[in-house]
Amino acid sequence: MIFMDICVGSSCHLTGSHEIVELIQNEVTKNHLEDDVVMSGCFCLGKCNRAGVSVRIGEEIYTGITRDNFREFWDKTVMTAIKNSEM
Ligand code: FES
């Protein structure tokens, strides 16, 4: 199981945190990962940039997540984190 915090601070809010939350929820539902992903919103992670949203998985913070690079973020980062958490 992994814990994901999606930043909903003002900068990330402006660059689309709501959209990223929706995209994550869709993937979780589609892939039946409800028992593998715990998602919550959080305030500023101190990594604001204007490129996209910041997401923390465990202790790692990933920045600049957008609709355009979400697929890669999900496939490479999130799915790897889920697989590693099962070991
Ligand atoms: S508002 Fe998201 S990292 Fe600062």
CSV table of C-alpha atoms and ligand atoms in Angstrom, one decimal:
chain,number,residue,atom,x,y,z
A,1,MET,CA,0.0,0.0,0.0
A,2,ILE,CA,1.2,3.5,-0.8
A,3,PHE,CA,0.3,6.8,0.6
A,4,MET,CA,-0.1,9.7,-1.9
A,5,ASP,CA,-0.5,13.3,-0.9
A,6,ILE,CA,-1.6,15.6,-3.6
A,7,CYS,CA,-0.7,19.2,-3.0
A,8,VAL,CA,-3.7,21.5,-3.1
A,9,GLY,CA,-1.8,24.6,-2.1
A,10,SER,CA,-2.4,27.7,-4.1
A,11,SER,CA,0.3,27.2,-6.7
A,12,CYS,CA,-0.6,23.6,-7.3
A,13,HIS,CA,-4.3,24.4,-7.2
A,14,LEU,CA,-3.7,26.9,-10.1
A,15,THR,CA,-1.7,24.3,-12.1
A,16,GLY,CA,-4.4,21.7,-11.8
A,17,SER,CA,-4.4,19.7,-8.6
A,18,HIS,CA,-8.1,18.9,-9.0
A,19,GLU,CA,-7.5,17.5,-12.4
A,20,ILE,CA,-4.6,15.3,-11.1
A,21,VAL,CA,-6.8,14.1,-8.3
A,22,GLU,CA,-9.4,13.1,-10.8
A,23,LEU,CA,-6.9,11.3,-13.0
A,24,ILE,CA,-5.5,9.4,-10.0
A,25,GLN,CA,-9.0,8.4,-8.9
A,26,ASN,CA,-9.8,7.1,-12.4
A,27,GLU,CA,-6.7,5.0,-12.5
A,28,VAL,CA,-7.3,3.6,-9.0
A,29,THR,CA,-10.8,2.6,-9.9
A,30,LYS,CA,-10.0,1.3,-13.4
A,31,ASN,CA,-7.1,-0.9,-12.0
A,32,HIS,CA,-9.0,-1.9,-8.8
A,33,LEU,CA,-6.3,-0.4,-6.6
A,34,GLU,CA,-8.5,0.8,-3.9
A,35,ASP,CA,-6.7,-1.3,-1.3
A,36,ASP,CA,-3.3,-0.3,-2.6
A,37,VAL,CA,-3.5,3.5,-2.8
A,38,VAL,CA,-4.4,5.8,0.1
A,39,MET,CA,-4.8,9.3,-1.3
A,40,SER,CA,-5.2,12.6,0.5
A,41,GLY,CA,-4.8,16.3,-0.2
A,42,CYS,CA,-2.2,18.4,1.5
A,43,PHE,CA,-1.0,21.9,1.7
A,44,CYS,CA,2.1,23.3,0.1
A,45,LEU,CA,4.9,20.8,0.0
A,46,GLY,CA,7.5,23.5,-0.5
A,47,LYS,CA,8.2,22.6,-4.1
A,48,CYS,CA,6.0,25.0,-6.0
A,49,ASN,CA,6.8,25.5,-9.6
A,50,ARG,CA,4.6,26.8,-12.4
A,51,ALA,CA,4.9,23.7,-14.4
A,52,GLY,CA,2.5,21.4,-12.6
A,53,VAL,CA,1.4,19.8,-9.4
A,54,SER,CA,3.5,18.3,-6.6
A,55,VAL,CA,2.7,14.8,-5.3
A,56,ARG,CA,4.3,13.0,-2.3
A,57,ILE,CA,4.5,9.3,-2.3
A,58,GLY,CA,5.9,8.1,1.0
A,59,GLU,CA,8.9,10.3,1.6
A,60,GLU,CA,9.5,11.3,-2.0
A,61,ILE,CA,8.1,14.4,-3.6
A,62,TYR,CA,7.5,14.6,-7.3
A,63,THR,CA,6.9,17.9,-9.0
A,64,GLY,CA,5.6,19.3,-12.2
A,65,ILE,CA,2.8,16.7,-12.8
A,66,THR,CA,0.4,17.8,-15.5
A,67,ARG,CA,-2.3,16.1,-17.6
A,68,ASP,CA,0.3,15.8,-20.3
A,69,ASN,CA,2.9,13.9,-18.3
A,70,PHE,CA,0.4,12.1,-16.0
A,71,ARG,CA,0.5,8.8,-18.0
A,72,GLU,CA,4.3,8.5,-17.6
A,73,PHE,CA,4.1,9.5,-13.9
A,74,TRP,CA,1.4,6.9,-13.3
A,75,ASP,CA,3.1,4.1,-15.2
A,76,LYS,CA,6.6,4.6,-14.1
A,77,THR,CA,6.4,6.2,-10.7
A,78,VAL,CA,3.2,5.2,-9.1
A,79,MET,CA,2.9,1.7,-10.4
A,80,THR,CA,6.6,1.1,-9.4
A,81,ALA,CA,5.9,2.4,-5.9
A,82,ILE,CA,2.9,0.1,-5.6
A,83,LYS,CA,4.9,-2.9,-6.8
A,84,ASN,CA,7.7,-2.1,-4.4
A,85,SER,CA,5.3,-1.7,-1.5
A,86,GLU,CA,4.1,-5.3,-2.0
A,87,MET,CA,7.5,-6.8,-1.5
B,1,FES,S1,1.6,24.8,-3.6
B,1,FES,FE1,2.1,22.8,-4.1
B,1,FES,S2,4.2,22.6,-3.6
B,1,FES,FE2,3.7,24.6,-3.0
